[in-house]
């Protein structure tokens, strides 16, 4: 899986919420294989809860910060999570500016249709180390809507291998829209894009990257 390589030492979760991805890593005994994990969360009370739960893990740092402010400070071997789905009109002016800057500086158009998850994804691809991997739960609209064409081209240009995992039915009850799992890998050898359809999350048990 994502931890098959020995090169995963610096991990980022850019919008950790209540820490569900961190909990999964801990439950799978994968935290022990990470030298450093940075979790960023803008909501102070959520960040504090996660910080309290992981105070005994020296490799875990929880930052109470807007990811758009944190962006650009270091490179990561693995970035994972569920970026926030925030419409343009609900972003603060400073966030709108940063989102536009992230998109336009990477050759994409910025407009009022673009949801915050798009800028999170573009920014995180930029933060990957030379063989880094990204795993994000994102809306399935990336496959369909016209405004995501820029994003699809960007991902194809910046990732050597892309796996899109789709689901036959809604699999995350608390996310009321169809989602996919995007797994991207940097590297020198182009391996292209593949799409895998799964019935349920149980199918992950036998899944090979």
N, C-alpha and C. Protein backbone atom coordinates (compact mmCIF):
# COMPACT_ATOMS: atom_id res chain seq x y z
N UNK A 1 0.84 -1.20 0.00
CA UNK A 1 0.00 0.00 0.00
C UNK A 1 0.87 1.24 0.00
N UNK A 2 0.34 2.29 0.61
CA UNK A 2 1.05 3.57 0.63
C UNK A 2 2.35 3.49 1.41
N UNK A 3 2.45 2.51 2.32
CA UNK A 3 3.65 2.39 3.15
C UNK A 3 4.58 1.29 2.67
N UNK A 4 4.37 0.81 1.44
CA UNK A 4 5.22 -0.26 0.92
C UNK A 4 6.67 0.20 0.78
N UNK A 5 6.85 1.48 0.47
CA UNK A 5 8.18 2.01 0.28
C UNK A 5 8.84 2.31 1.63
N UNK A 6 10.15 2.22 1.67
CA UNK A 6 10.89 2.58 2.89
C UNK A 6 11.10 4.09 2.99
N UNK A 7 10.65 4.83 1.96
CA UNK A 7 10.96 6.27 1.91
C UNK A 7 9.94 7.14 2.61
N UNK A 8 8.94 6.54 3.29
CA UNK A 8 7.91 7.33 3.95
C UNK A 8 8.40 7.71 5.34
N UNK A 9 8.96 8.91 5.47
CA UNK A 9 9.42 9.30 6.81
C UNK A 9 8.75 10.59 7.28
N UNK A 10 8.34 11.45 6.33
CA UNK A 10 7.76 12.75 6.68
C UNK A 10 6.34 12.82 6.10
N UNK A 11 5.33 12.87 6.99
CA UNK A 11 3.93 12.76 6.56
C UNK A 11 3.16 14.02 6.95
N UNK A 12 2.22 14.42 6.09
CA UNK A 12 1.37 15.58 6.35
C UNK A 12 -0.09 15.20 6.24
N UNK A 13 -0.88 15.66 7.21
CA UNK A 13 -2.33 15.67 7.03
C UNK A 13 -2.77 17.13 7.09
N UNK A 14 -3.15 17.73 5.94
CA UNK A 14 -3.31 19.18 5.87
C UNK A 14 -4.58 19.74 6.50
N UNK A 15 -5.55 18.88 6.79
CA UNK A 15 -6.80 19.35 7.40
C UNK A 15 -7.35 18.20 8.24
N UNK A 16 -6.81 18.06 9.47
CA UNK A 16 -6.99 16.78 10.17
C UNK A 16 -8.32 16.63 10.89
N UNK A 17 -9.08 17.72 11.07
CA UNK A 17 -10.37 17.60 11.73
C UNK A 17 -10.22 16.94 13.09
N UNK A 18 -11.02 15.89 13.33
CA UNK A 18 -10.95 15.23 14.64
C UNK A 18 -9.91 14.10 14.65
N UNK A 19 -9.11 13.99 13.60
CA UNK A 19 -7.98 13.06 13.62
C UNK A 19 -8.27 11.67 13.14
N UNK A 20 -9.30 11.51 12.29
CA UNK A 20 -9.70 10.15 11.89
C UNK A 20 -8.60 9.44 11.09
N UNK A 21 -7.86 10.17 10.26
CA UNK A 21 -6.79 9.52 9.49
C UNK A 21 -5.62 9.14 10.40
N UNK A 22 -5.31 10.02 11.34
CA UNK A 22 -4.28 9.71 12.33
C UNK A 22 -4.65 8.45 13.11
N UNK A 23 -5.92 8.37 13.51
CA UNK A 23 -6.38 7.21 14.26
C UNK A 23 -6.20 5.94 13.44
N UNK A 24 -6.48 6.03 12.15
CA UNK A 24 -6.32 4.85 11.28
C UNK A 24 -4.86 4.41 11.22
N UNK A 25 -3.96 5.38 11.07
CA UNK A 25 -2.52 5.04 11.04
C UNK A 25 -2.10 4.38 12.35
N UNK A 26 -2.60 4.92 13.46
CA UNK A 26 -2.25 4.35 14.77
C UNK A 26 -2.80 2.92 14.89
N UNK A 27 -4.06 2.74 14.50
CA UNK A 27 -4.70 1.43 14.63
C UNK A 27 -4.04 0.37 13.75
N UNK A 28 -3.46 0.81 12.63
CA UNK A 28 -2.77 -0.12 11.73
C UNK A 28 -1.28 -0.27 12.09
N UNK A 29 -0.89 0.33 13.21
CA UNK A 29 0.52 0.30 13.68
C UNK A 29 1.49 0.89 12.66
N UNK A 30 1.01 1.90 11.91
CA UNK A 30 1.88 2.52 10.91
C UNK A 30 2.57 3.78 11.44
N UNK A 31 2.07 4.34 12.54
CA UNK A 31 2.72 5.54 13.09
C UNK A 31 4.16 5.27 13.49
N UNK A 32 4.43 4.03 13.91
CA UNK A 32 5.79 3.67 14.34
C UNK A 32 6.79 3.75 13.19
N UNK A 33 6.27 3.70 11.94
CA UNK A 33 7.17 3.71 10.78
C UNK A 33 7.42 5.11 10.25
N UNK A 34 6.84 6.11 10.92
CA UNK A 34 6.94 7.50 10.47
C UNK A 34 7.89 8.26 11.39
N UNK A 35 8.84 8.97 10.79
CA UNK A 35 9.76 9.77 11.61
C UNK A 35 9.07 11.03 12.13
N UNK A 36 8.21 11.61 11.26
CA UNK A 36 7.58 12.87 11.61
C UNK A 36 6.23 12.97 10.93
N UNK A 37 5.17 13.27 11.68
CA UNK A 37 3.86 13.50 11.09
C UNK A 37 3.34 14.86 11.56
N UNK A 38 3.01 15.71 10.60
CA UNK A 38 2.46 17.04 10.90
C UNK A 38 0.98 17.04 10.54
N UNK A 39 0.13 17.37 11.52
CA UNK A 39 -1.30 17.48 11.27
C UNK A 39 -1.68 18.95 11.43
N UNK A 40 -2.33 19.52 10.43
CA UNK A 40 -2.72 20.93 10.46
C UNK A 40 -4.24 21.00 10.59
N UNK A 41 -4.72 21.85 11.47
CA UNK A 41 -6.17 22.01 11.65
C UNK A 41 -6.47 23.45 12.06
N UNK A 42 -7.35 24.09 11.29
CA UNK A 42 -7.66 25.51 11.52
C UNK A 42 -8.53 25.73 12.76
N UNK A 43 -9.38 24.73 13.09
CA UNK A 43 -10.30 24.87 14.24
C UNK A 43 -9.57 24.51 15.53
N UNK A 44 -9.47 25.49 16.41
CA UNK A 44 -8.68 25.32 17.63
C UNK A 44 -9.15 24.18 18.52
N UNK A 45 -10.47 24.03 18.69
CA UNK A 45 -10.95 22.99 19.61
C UNK A 45 -10.69 21.60 19.06
N UNK A 46 -10.83 21.43 17.72
CA UNK A 46 -10.53 20.14 17.10
C UNK A 46 -9.05 19.82 17.25
N UNK A 47 -8.21 20.81 16.95
CA UNK A 47 -6.75 20.62 17.02
C UNK A 47 -6.34 20.23 18.45
N UNK A 48 -6.96 20.88 19.43
CA UNK A 48 -6.61 20.62 20.82
C UNK A 48 -6.95 19.18 21.22
N UNK A 49 -8.10 18.69 20.75
CA UNK A 49 -8.51 17.31 21.05
C UNK A 49 -7.48 16.32 20.48
N UNK A 50 -7.11 16.54 19.22
CA UNK A 50 -6.15 15.63 18.57
C UNK A 50 -4.80 15.72 19.27
N UNK A 51 -4.39 16.94 19.61
CA UNK A 51 -3.10 17.13 20.30
C UNK A 51 -3.09 16.37 21.62
N UNK A 52 -4.21 16.42 22.33
CA UNK A 52 -4.32 15.71 23.60
C UNK A 52 -4.21 14.21 23.43
N UNK A 53 -4.88 13.68 22.39
CA UNK A 53 -4.87 12.23 22.17
C UNK A 53 -3.50 11.72 21.76
N UNK A 54 -2.71 12.59 21.11
CA UNK A 54 -1.41 12.13 20.57
C UNK A 54 -0.22 12.75 21.32
N UNK A 55 -0.48 13.22 22.53
CA UNK A 55 0.61 13.85 23.29
C UNK A 55 1.73 12.85 23.61
N UNK A 56 1.39 11.56 23.62
CA UNK A 56 2.41 10.55 23.92
C UNK A 56 3.19 10.09 22.70
N UNK A 57 2.88 10.65 21.54
CA UNK A 57 3.58 10.26 20.31
C UNK A 57 4.51 11.40 19.90
N UNK A 58 5.79 11.20 20.15
CA UNK A 58 6.77 12.26 19.90
C UNK A 58 6.88 12.67 18.45
N UNK A 59 6.51 11.77 17.54
CA UNK A 59 6.67 12.09 16.11
C UNK A 59 5.49 12.90 15.55
N UNK A 60 4.43 13.08 16.37
CA UNK A 60 3.23 13.77 15.88
C UNK A 60 3.21 15.22 16.38
N UNK A 61 3.10 16.17 15.43
CA UNK A 61 2.94 17.58 15.75
C UNK A 61 1.61 18.06 15.20
N UNK A 62 0.77 18.65 16.04
CA UNK A 62 -0.52 19.18 15.60
C UNK A 62 -0.42 20.70 15.59
N UNK A 63 -0.64 21.30 14.44
CA UNK A 63 -0.54 22.76 14.29
C UNK A 63 -1.94 23.35 14.16
N UNK A 64 -2.25 24.33 15.00
CA UNK A 64 -3.53 25.05 14.89
C UNK A 64 -3.28 26.22 13.93
N UNK A 65 -3.60 26.00 12.67
CA UNK A 65 -3.21 26.96 11.64
C UNK A 65 -4.04 26.73 10.39
N UNK A 66 -4.23 27.77 9.62
CA UNK A 66 -4.85 27.65 8.31
C UNK A 66 -3.81 27.02 7.37
N UNK A 67 -4.18 25.94 6.70
CA UNK A 67 -3.23 25.28 5.81
C UNK A 67 -2.69 26.24 4.76
N UNK A 68 -3.51 27.18 4.29
CA UNK A 68 -3.04 28.14 3.29
C UNK A 68 -1.89 28.99 3.84
N UNK A 69 -1.84 29.20 5.16
CA UNK A 69 -0.72 29.93 5.76
C UNK A 69 0.49 29.01 5.95
N UNK A 70 0.21 27.74 6.25
CA UNK A 70 1.29 26.77 6.50
C UNK A 70 1.98 26.34 5.21
N UNK A 71 1.24 26.31 4.11
CA UNK A 71 1.68 25.80 2.81
C UNK A 71 3.06 26.35 2.41
N UNK A 72 3.91 25.44 1.93
CA UNK A 72 5.18 25.86 1.34
C UNK A 72 6.38 25.71 2.24
N UNK A 73 6.18 25.26 3.48
CA UNK A 73 7.32 25.26 4.41
C UNK A 73 8.25 24.08 4.27
N UNK A 74 7.74 22.91 3.86
CA UNK A 74 8.63 21.74 3.72
C UNK A 74 8.03 20.73 2.75
N UNK A 75 8.79 19.68 2.47
CA UNK A 75 8.35 18.63 1.55
C UNK A 75 7.97 17.37 2.34
N UNK A 76 7.07 16.59 1.74
CA UNK A 76 6.56 15.41 2.44
C UNK A 76 6.60 14.18 1.54
N UNK A 77 6.84 13.03 2.16
CA UNK A 77 6.87 11.76 1.44
C UNK A 77 5.46 11.21 1.24
N UNK A 78 4.56 11.57 2.15
CA UNK A 78 3.17 11.12 2.05
C UNK A 78 2.27 12.21 2.59
N UNK A 79 1.23 12.55 1.81
CA UNK A 79 0.21 13.50 2.26
C UNK A 79 -1.13 12.80 2.14
N UNK A 80 -1.89 12.81 3.21
CA UNK A 80 -3.16 12.10 3.13
C UNK A 80 -4.25 12.85 3.88
N UNK A 81 -5.50 12.60 3.48
CA UNK A 81 -6.59 13.23 4.19
C UNK A 81 -7.82 13.47 3.33
N UNK A 82 -8.69 14.29 3.89
CA UNK A 82 -9.96 14.64 3.27
C UNK A 82 -10.02 16.16 3.30
N UNK A 83 -9.62 16.83 2.22
CA UNK A 83 -9.54 18.30 2.26
C UNK A 83 -10.93 18.92 2.46
N UNK A 84 -11.00 20.12 3.00
CA UNK A 84 -12.30 20.73 3.27
C UNK A 84 -13.03 21.13 1.99
N UNK A 85 -14.31 20.90 1.97
CA UNK A 85 -15.15 21.29 0.84
C UNK A 85 -15.82 22.61 1.20
N UNK A 86 -15.16 23.72 0.85
CA UNK A 86 -15.69 25.05 1.18
C UNK A 86 -15.87 25.85 -0.11
N UNK A 87 -17.09 26.30 -0.36
CA UNK A 87 -17.34 27.09 -1.56
C UNK A 87 -16.66 28.44 -1.45
N UNK A 88 -16.34 28.99 -2.61
CA UNK A 88 -15.61 30.26 -2.70
C UNK A 88 -16.26 31.34 -1.84
N UNK A 89 -17.60 31.45 -1.90
CA UNK A 89 -18.27 32.55 -1.20
C UNK A 89 -18.15 32.47 0.31
N UNK A 90 -17.77 31.28 0.84
CA UNK A 90 -17.62 31.13 2.29
C UNK A 90 -16.17 31.28 2.76
N UNK A 91 -15.27 31.51 1.84
CA UNK A 91 -13.87 31.72 2.22
C UNK A 91 -13.65 33.16 2.67
N UNK A 92 -12.73 33.36 3.61
CA UNK A 92 -12.34 34.73 3.98
C UNK A 92 -11.56 35.34 2.82
N UNK A 93 -11.48 36.65 2.80
CA UNK A 93 -10.79 37.33 1.69
C UNK A 93 -9.33 36.88 1.60
N UNK A 94 -8.67 36.71 2.74
CA UNK A 94 -7.26 36.28 2.73
C UNK A 94 -7.14 34.87 2.14
N UNK A 95 -8.14 34.02 2.42
CA UNK A 95 -8.11 32.66 1.88
C UNK A 95 -8.37 32.67 0.38
N UNK A 96 -9.27 33.54 -0.06
CA UNK A 96 -9.53 33.67 -1.51
C UNK A 96 -8.26 34.07 -2.25
N UNK A 97 -7.55 35.02 -1.66
CA UNK A 97 -6.31 35.49 -2.31
C UNK A 97 -5.28 34.38 -2.39
N UNK A 98 -5.11 33.65 -1.28
CA UNK A 98 -4.12 32.57 -1.25
C UNK A 98 -4.52 31.46 -2.21
N UNK A 99 -5.82 31.12 -2.24
CA UNK A 99 -6.30 30.08 -3.14
C UNK A 99 -6.03 30.48 -4.59
N UNK A 100 -6.34 31.72 -4.93
CA UNK A 100 -6.11 32.20 -6.31
C UNK A 100 -4.63 32.15 -6.66
N UNK A 101 -3.80 32.54 -5.69
CA UNK A 101 -2.35 32.56 -5.93
C UNK A 101 -1.82 31.14 -6.17
N UNK A 102 -2.31 30.19 -5.36
CA UNK A 102 -1.87 28.79 -5.52
C UNK A 102 -2.24 28.29 -6.92
N UNK A 103 -3.47 28.57 -7.34
CA UNK A 103 -3.95 28.07 -8.63
C UNK A 103 -3.23 28.75 -9.80
N UNK A 104 -3.19 30.08 -9.78
CA UNK A 104 -2.62 30.80 -10.93
C UNK A 104 -1.11 30.57 -11.04
N UNK A 105 -0.43 30.41 -9.90
CA UNK A 105 1.03 30.19 -9.96
C UNK A 105 1.36 28.82 -10.53
N UNK A 106 0.36 27.94 -10.62
CA UNK A 106 0.58 26.62 -11.21
C UNK A 106 -0.18 26.46 -12.52
N UNK A 107 -0.44 27.59 -13.16
CA UNK A 107 -0.96 27.56 -14.52
C UNK A 107 -2.45 27.28 -14.63
N UNK A 108 -3.17 27.41 -13.52
CA UNK A 108 -4.61 27.16 -13.55
C UNK A 108 -5.39 28.47 -13.43
N UNK A 109 -6.61 28.46 -13.92
CA UNK A 109 -7.47 29.64 -13.78
C UNK A 109 -8.12 29.60 -12.40
N UNK A 110 -8.27 30.78 -11.80
CA UNK A 110 -8.96 30.88 -10.52
C UNK A 110 -10.31 31.54 -10.77
N UNK A 111 -11.38 30.93 -10.31
CA UNK A 111 -12.69 31.58 -10.44
C UNK A 111 -13.59 31.22 -9.27
N UNK A 112 -14.77 31.80 -9.25
CA UNK A 112 -15.65 31.67 -8.09
C UNK A 112 -16.38 30.34 -8.03
N UNK A 113 -16.18 29.49 -9.02
CA UNK A 113 -16.77 28.16 -8.98
C UNK A 113 -15.90 27.18 -8.19
N UNK A 114 -14.64 27.58 -7.99
CA UNK A 114 -13.67 26.61 -7.47
C UNK A 114 -13.77 26.48 -5.96
N UNK A 115 -13.95 25.25 -5.53
CA UNK A 115 -14.07 24.90 -4.12
C UNK A 115 -12.67 24.78 -3.50
N UNK A 116 -12.59 24.98 -2.19
CA UNK A 116 -11.28 24.97 -1.51
C UNK A 116 -10.52 23.66 -1.69
N UNK A 117 -11.22 22.54 -1.86
CA UNK A 117 -10.50 21.26 -1.96
C UNK A 117 -9.56 21.24 -3.16
N UNK A 118 -9.91 21.99 -4.21
CA UNK A 118 -9.07 22.02 -5.42
C UNK A 118 -7.70 22.64 -5.10
N UNK A 119 -7.72 23.79 -4.41
CA UNK A 119 -6.46 24.45 -4.06
C UNK A 119 -5.66 23.61 -3.08
N UNK A 120 -6.35 22.92 -2.15
CA UNK A 120 -5.65 22.02 -1.23
C UNK A 120 -4.90 20.94 -2.01
N UNK A 121 -5.57 20.37 -2.99
CA UNK A 121 -4.96 19.28 -3.76
C UNK A 121 -3.77 19.78 -4.56
N UNK A 122 -3.92 20.91 -5.24
CA UNK A 122 -2.81 21.49 -6.02
C UNK A 122 -1.63 21.80 -5.11
N UNK A 123 -1.90 22.44 -3.98
CA UNK A 123 -0.83 22.81 -3.05
C UNK A 123 -0.11 21.57 -2.53
N UNK A 124 -0.88 20.55 -2.19
CA UNK A 124 -0.26 19.35 -1.61
C UNK A 124 0.58 18.59 -2.62
N UNK A 125 0.17 18.55 -3.88
CA UNK A 125 1.01 17.92 -4.91
C UNK A 125 2.35 18.66 -4.99
N UNK A 126 2.32 19.99 -4.83
CA UNK A 126 3.55 20.77 -4.85
C UNK A 126 4.47 20.44 -3.66
N UNK A 127 3.87 19.99 -2.56
CA UNK A 127 4.66 19.74 -1.35
C UNK A 127 5.24 18.34 -1.29
N UNK A 128 4.98 17.52 -2.32
CA UNK A 128 5.50 16.14 -2.31
C UNK A 128 7.00 16.12 -2.58
N UNK A 129 7.68 15.21 -1.90
CA UNK A 129 9.09 14.98 -2.21
C UNK A 129 9.19 14.29 -3.57
N UNK A 130 10.40 14.04 -4.07
CA UNK A 130 10.54 13.61 -5.46
C UNK A 130 9.90 12.26 -5.77
N UNK A 131 9.71 11.42 -4.75
CA UNK A 131 8.98 10.16 -4.96
C UNK A 131 7.77 10.09 -4.04
N UNK A 132 7.27 11.26 -3.65
CA UNK A 132 6.18 11.33 -2.68
C UNK A 132 4.86 10.81 -3.22
N UNK A 133 3.95 10.49 -2.27
CA UNK A 133 2.62 9.98 -2.61
C UNK A 133 1.57 10.83 -1.93
N UNK A 134 0.41 10.92 -2.57
CA UNK A 134 -0.72 11.64 -1.99
C UNK A 134 -1.94 10.74 -2.06
N UNK A 135 -2.74 10.74 -0.99
CA UNK A 135 -3.99 9.97 -0.98
C UNK A 135 -5.07 10.88 -0.39
N UNK A 136 -6.03 11.27 -1.22
CA UNK A 136 -7.07 12.21 -0.82
C UNK A 136 -8.44 11.65 -1.13
N UNK A 137 -9.38 11.86 -0.23
CA UNK A 137 -10.80 11.61 -0.51
C UNK A 137 -11.36 12.92 -1.05
N UNK A 138 -11.80 12.90 -2.30
CA UNK A 138 -12.28 14.14 -2.95
C UNK A 138 -13.60 13.89 -3.67
N UNK A 139 -14.34 14.95 -4.01
CA UNK A 139 -15.61 14.77 -4.71
C UNK A 139 -15.41 14.14 -6.08
N UNK A 140 -16.36 13.28 -6.44
CA UNK A 140 -16.28 12.60 -7.75
C UNK A 140 -16.43 13.58 -8.91
N UNK A 141 -16.84 14.81 -8.61
CA UNK A 141 -17.00 15.79 -9.69
C UNK A 141 -15.70 16.07 -10.44
N UNK A 142 -14.56 15.70 -9.84
CA UNK A 142 -13.29 15.89 -10.57
C UNK A 142 -13.31 15.16 -11.91
N UNK A 143 -14.11 14.10 -12.00
CA UNK A 143 -14.17 13.32 -13.23
C UNK A 143 -15.09 13.94 -14.27
N UNK A 144 -15.97 14.86 -13.83
CA UNK A 144 -17.02 15.31 -14.74
C UNK A 144 -16.98 16.80 -15.07
N UNK A 145 -16.88 17.66 -14.05
CA UNK A 145 -17.20 19.07 -14.29
C UNK A 145 -16.13 19.77 -15.11
N UNK A 146 -16.59 20.74 -15.90
CA UNK A 146 -15.69 21.44 -16.82
C UNK A 146 -14.60 22.20 -16.07
N UNK A 147 -14.95 22.83 -14.93
CA UNK A 147 -13.92 23.64 -14.26
C UNK A 147 -12.78 22.78 -13.71
N UNK A 148 -12.99 21.46 -13.61
CA UNK A 148 -11.92 20.59 -13.10
C UNK A 148 -10.97 20.14 -14.21
N UNK A 149 -11.23 20.58 -15.44
CA UNK A 149 -10.34 20.15 -16.54
C UNK A 149 -8.91 20.62 -16.30
N UNK A 150 -8.76 21.88 -15.88
CA UNK A 150 -7.43 22.41 -15.52
C UNK A 150 -6.76 21.52 -14.49
N UNK A 151 -7.54 21.11 -13.50
CA UNK A 151 -7.00 20.28 -12.41
C UNK A 151 -6.59 18.91 -12.94
N UNK A 152 -7.41 18.32 -13.79
CA UNK A 152 -7.06 17.01 -14.35
C UNK A 152 -5.75 17.08 -15.14
N UNK A 153 -5.59 18.15 -15.92
CA UNK A 153 -4.35 18.33 -16.69
C UNK A 153 -3.15 18.54 -15.75
N UNK A 154 -3.37 19.34 -14.72
CA UNK A 154 -2.31 19.62 -13.75
C UNK A 154 -1.82 18.32 -13.09
N UNK A 155 -2.78 17.49 -12.66
CA UNK A 155 -2.41 16.24 -12.00
C UNK A 155 -1.66 15.31 -12.95
N UNK A 156 -2.13 15.24 -14.19
CA UNK A 156 -1.47 14.38 -15.18
C UNK A 156 -0.04 14.86 -15.45
N UNK A 157 0.18 16.17 -15.40
CA UNK A 157 1.51 16.73 -15.65
C UNK A 157 2.47 16.54 -14.47
N UNK A 158 1.92 16.51 -13.25
CA UNK A 158 2.78 16.56 -12.07
C UNK A 158 2.88 15.24 -11.31
N UNK A 159 2.10 14.24 -11.71
CA UNK A 159 2.17 12.95 -11.05
C UNK A 159 2.51 11.87 -12.07
N UNK A 160 3.41 10.98 -11.70
CA UNK A 160 3.82 9.92 -12.64
C UNK A 160 2.77 8.83 -12.72
N UNK A 161 2.03 8.64 -11.63
CA UNK A 161 1.03 7.57 -11.58
C UNK A 161 -0.17 8.06 -10.79
N UNK A 162 -1.35 7.83 -11.34
CA UNK A 162 -2.59 8.23 -10.67
C UNK A 162 -3.53 7.04 -10.63
N UNK A 163 -4.06 6.75 -9.45
CA UNK A 163 -5.11 5.73 -9.31
C UNK A 163 -6.34 6.43 -8.75
N UNK A 164 -7.46 6.29 -9.43
CA UNK A 164 -8.73 6.84 -8.96
C UNK A 164 -9.63 5.68 -8.56
N UNK A 165 -10.02 5.66 -7.32
CA UNK A 165 -10.89 4.58 -6.83
C UNK A 165 -12.31 5.13 -6.69
N UNK A 166 -13.22 4.55 -7.46
CA UNK A 166 -14.61 4.99 -7.42
C UNK A 166 -15.43 3.92 -6.69
N UNK A 167 -16.61 4.32 -6.25
CA UNK A 167 -17.47 3.40 -5.48
C UNK A 167 -18.85 3.31 -6.12
N UNK A 168 -19.43 2.13 -6.06
CA UNK A 168 -20.75 1.92 -6.66
C UNK A 168 -21.84 2.68 -5.92
N UNK A 169 -21.61 2.94 -4.63
CA UNK A 169 -22.63 3.66 -3.86
C UNK A 169 -21.93 4.55 -2.84
N UNK A 170 -22.68 5.43 -2.20
CA UNK A 170 -22.09 6.30 -1.17
C UNK A 170 -21.48 5.45 -0.06
N UNK A 171 -20.22 5.70 0.25
CA UNK A 171 -19.54 4.86 1.24
C UNK A 171 -19.18 5.61 2.52
N UNK A 172 -19.25 6.94 2.46
CA UNK A 172 -18.97 7.73 3.66
C UNK A 172 -20.25 8.46 4.04
N UNK A 173 -21.01 7.93 5.00
CA UNK A 173 -22.33 8.49 5.31
C UNK A 173 -22.29 9.97 5.71
N UNK A 174 -21.18 10.40 6.35
CA UNK A 174 -21.13 11.80 6.79
C UNK A 174 -20.76 12.76 5.66
N UNK A 175 -20.38 12.23 4.51
CA UNK A 175 -20.12 13.08 3.34
C UNK A 175 -21.26 12.83 2.36
N UNK A 176 -22.11 13.84 2.19
CA UNK A 176 -23.35 13.61 1.46
C UNK A 176 -23.20 13.75 -0.04
N UNK A 177 -22.03 13.50 -0.56
CA UNK A 177 -21.88 13.52 -2.01
C UNK A 177 -20.99 12.36 -2.43
N UNK A 178 -21.07 12.08 -3.70
CA UNK A 178 -20.27 10.98 -4.22
C UNK A 178 -18.80 11.37 -4.15
N UNK A 179 -17.97 10.48 -3.64
CA UNK A 179 -16.55 10.77 -3.53
C UNK A 179 -15.73 9.69 -4.20
N UNK A 180 -14.49 10.03 -4.49
CA UNK A 180 -13.52 9.06 -4.97
C UNK A 180 -12.27 9.17 -4.10
N UNK A 181 -11.43 8.16 -4.16
CA UNK A 181 -10.12 8.24 -3.51
C UNK A 181 -9.09 8.42 -4.61
N UNK A 182 -8.33 9.51 -4.53
CA UNK A 182 -7.27 9.77 -5.49
C UNK A 182 -5.94 9.41 -4.83
N UNK A 183 -5.19 8.53 -5.48
CA UNK A 183 -3.84 8.19 -5.01
C UNK A 183 -2.87 8.58 -6.12
N UNK A 184 -1.99 9.50 -5.82
CA UNK A 184 -1.03 9.96 -6.81
C UNK A 184 0.39 9.73 -6.34
N UNK A 185 1.27 9.43 -7.29
CA UNK A 185 2.68 9.21 -6.95
C UNK A 185 3.56 10.03 -7.87
N UNK A 186 4.56 10.69 -7.27
CA UNK A 186 5.57 11.36 -8.08
C UNK A 186 6.63 10.33 -8.48
N UNK A 187 7.41 10.66 -9.46
CA UNK A 187 8.47 9.75 -9.88
C UNK A 187 8.93 10.10 -11.28
N UNK A 188 9.98 9.43 -11.71
CA UNK A 188 10.55 9.75 -13.03
C UNK A 188 9.87 8.96 -14.14
N UNK A 189 9.32 7.80 -13.80
CA UNK A 189 8.75 6.94 -14.83
C UNK A 189 7.23 7.13 -14.91
N UNK A 190 6.76 7.57 -16.11
CA UNK A 190 5.32 7.78 -16.31
C UNK A 190 4.58 6.44 -16.32
N UNK A 191 3.61 6.30 -15.42
CA UNK A 191 2.85 5.05 -15.38
C UNK A 191 1.37 5.27 -15.69
N UNK A 192 0.98 6.52 -15.91
CA UNK A 192 -0.37 6.81 -16.38
C UNK A 192 -1.44 6.79 -15.30
N UNK A 193 -2.68 6.65 -15.78
CA UNK A 193 -3.86 6.75 -14.91
C UNK A 193 -4.64 5.45 -14.98
N UNK A 194 -5.11 4.98 -13.84
CA UNK A 194 -6.05 3.86 -13.88
C UNK A 194 -7.23 4.16 -12.96
N UNK A 195 -8.37 3.60 -13.30
CA UNK A 195 -9.58 3.78 -12.51
C UNK A 195 -10.03 2.41 -12.01
N UNK A 196 -10.26 2.32 -10.71
CA UNK A 196 -10.67 1.06 -10.09
C UNK A 196 -12.04 1.28 -9.45
N UNK A 197 -13.01 0.45 -9.77
CA UNK A 197 -14.32 0.58 -9.12
C UNK A 197 -14.44 -0.44 -7.99
N UNK A 198 -14.91 0.02 -6.86
CA UNK A 198 -15.12 -0.86 -5.71
C UNK A 198 -16.59 -0.83 -5.31
N UNK A 199 -17.04 -1.92 -4.72
CA UNK A 199 -18.41 -1.97 -4.23
C UNK A 199 -18.51 -1.31 -2.87
N UNK A 200 -17.60 -1.68 -1.98
CA UNK A 200 -17.61 -1.15 -0.62
C UNK A 200 -16.18 -0.92 -0.16
N UNK A 201 -16.04 -0.30 1.01
CA UNK A 201 -14.71 -0.07 1.57
C UNK A 201 -14.00 -1.38 1.89
N UNK A 202 -14.77 -2.46 2.08
CA UNK A 202 -14.15 -3.76 2.38
C UNK A 202 -13.23 -4.22 1.26
N UNK A 203 -13.50 -3.75 0.03
CA UNK A 203 -12.66 -4.13 -1.10
C UNK A 203 -11.22 -3.67 -0.95
N UNK A 204 -10.99 -2.68 -0.09
CA UNK A 204 -9.62 -2.19 0.12
C UNK A 204 -8.72 -3.27 0.70
N UNK A 205 -9.32 -4.21 1.42
CA UNK A 205 -8.52 -5.25 2.09
C UNK A 205 -7.59 -5.97 1.11
N UNK A 206 -8.07 -6.22 -0.10
CA UNK A 206 -7.23 -6.94 -1.06
C UNK A 206 -6.64 -6.05 -2.13
N UNK A 207 -6.70 -4.73 -1.92
CA UNK A 207 -6.28 -3.80 -2.95
C UNK A 207 -4.76 -3.64 -2.99
N UNK A 208 -4.20 -3.68 -4.19
CA UNK A 208 -2.75 -3.46 -4.38
C UNK A 208 -2.56 -2.21 -5.24
N UNK A 209 -1.66 -1.36 -4.81
CA UNK A 209 -1.38 -0.14 -5.59
C UNK A 209 -0.67 -0.47 -6.89
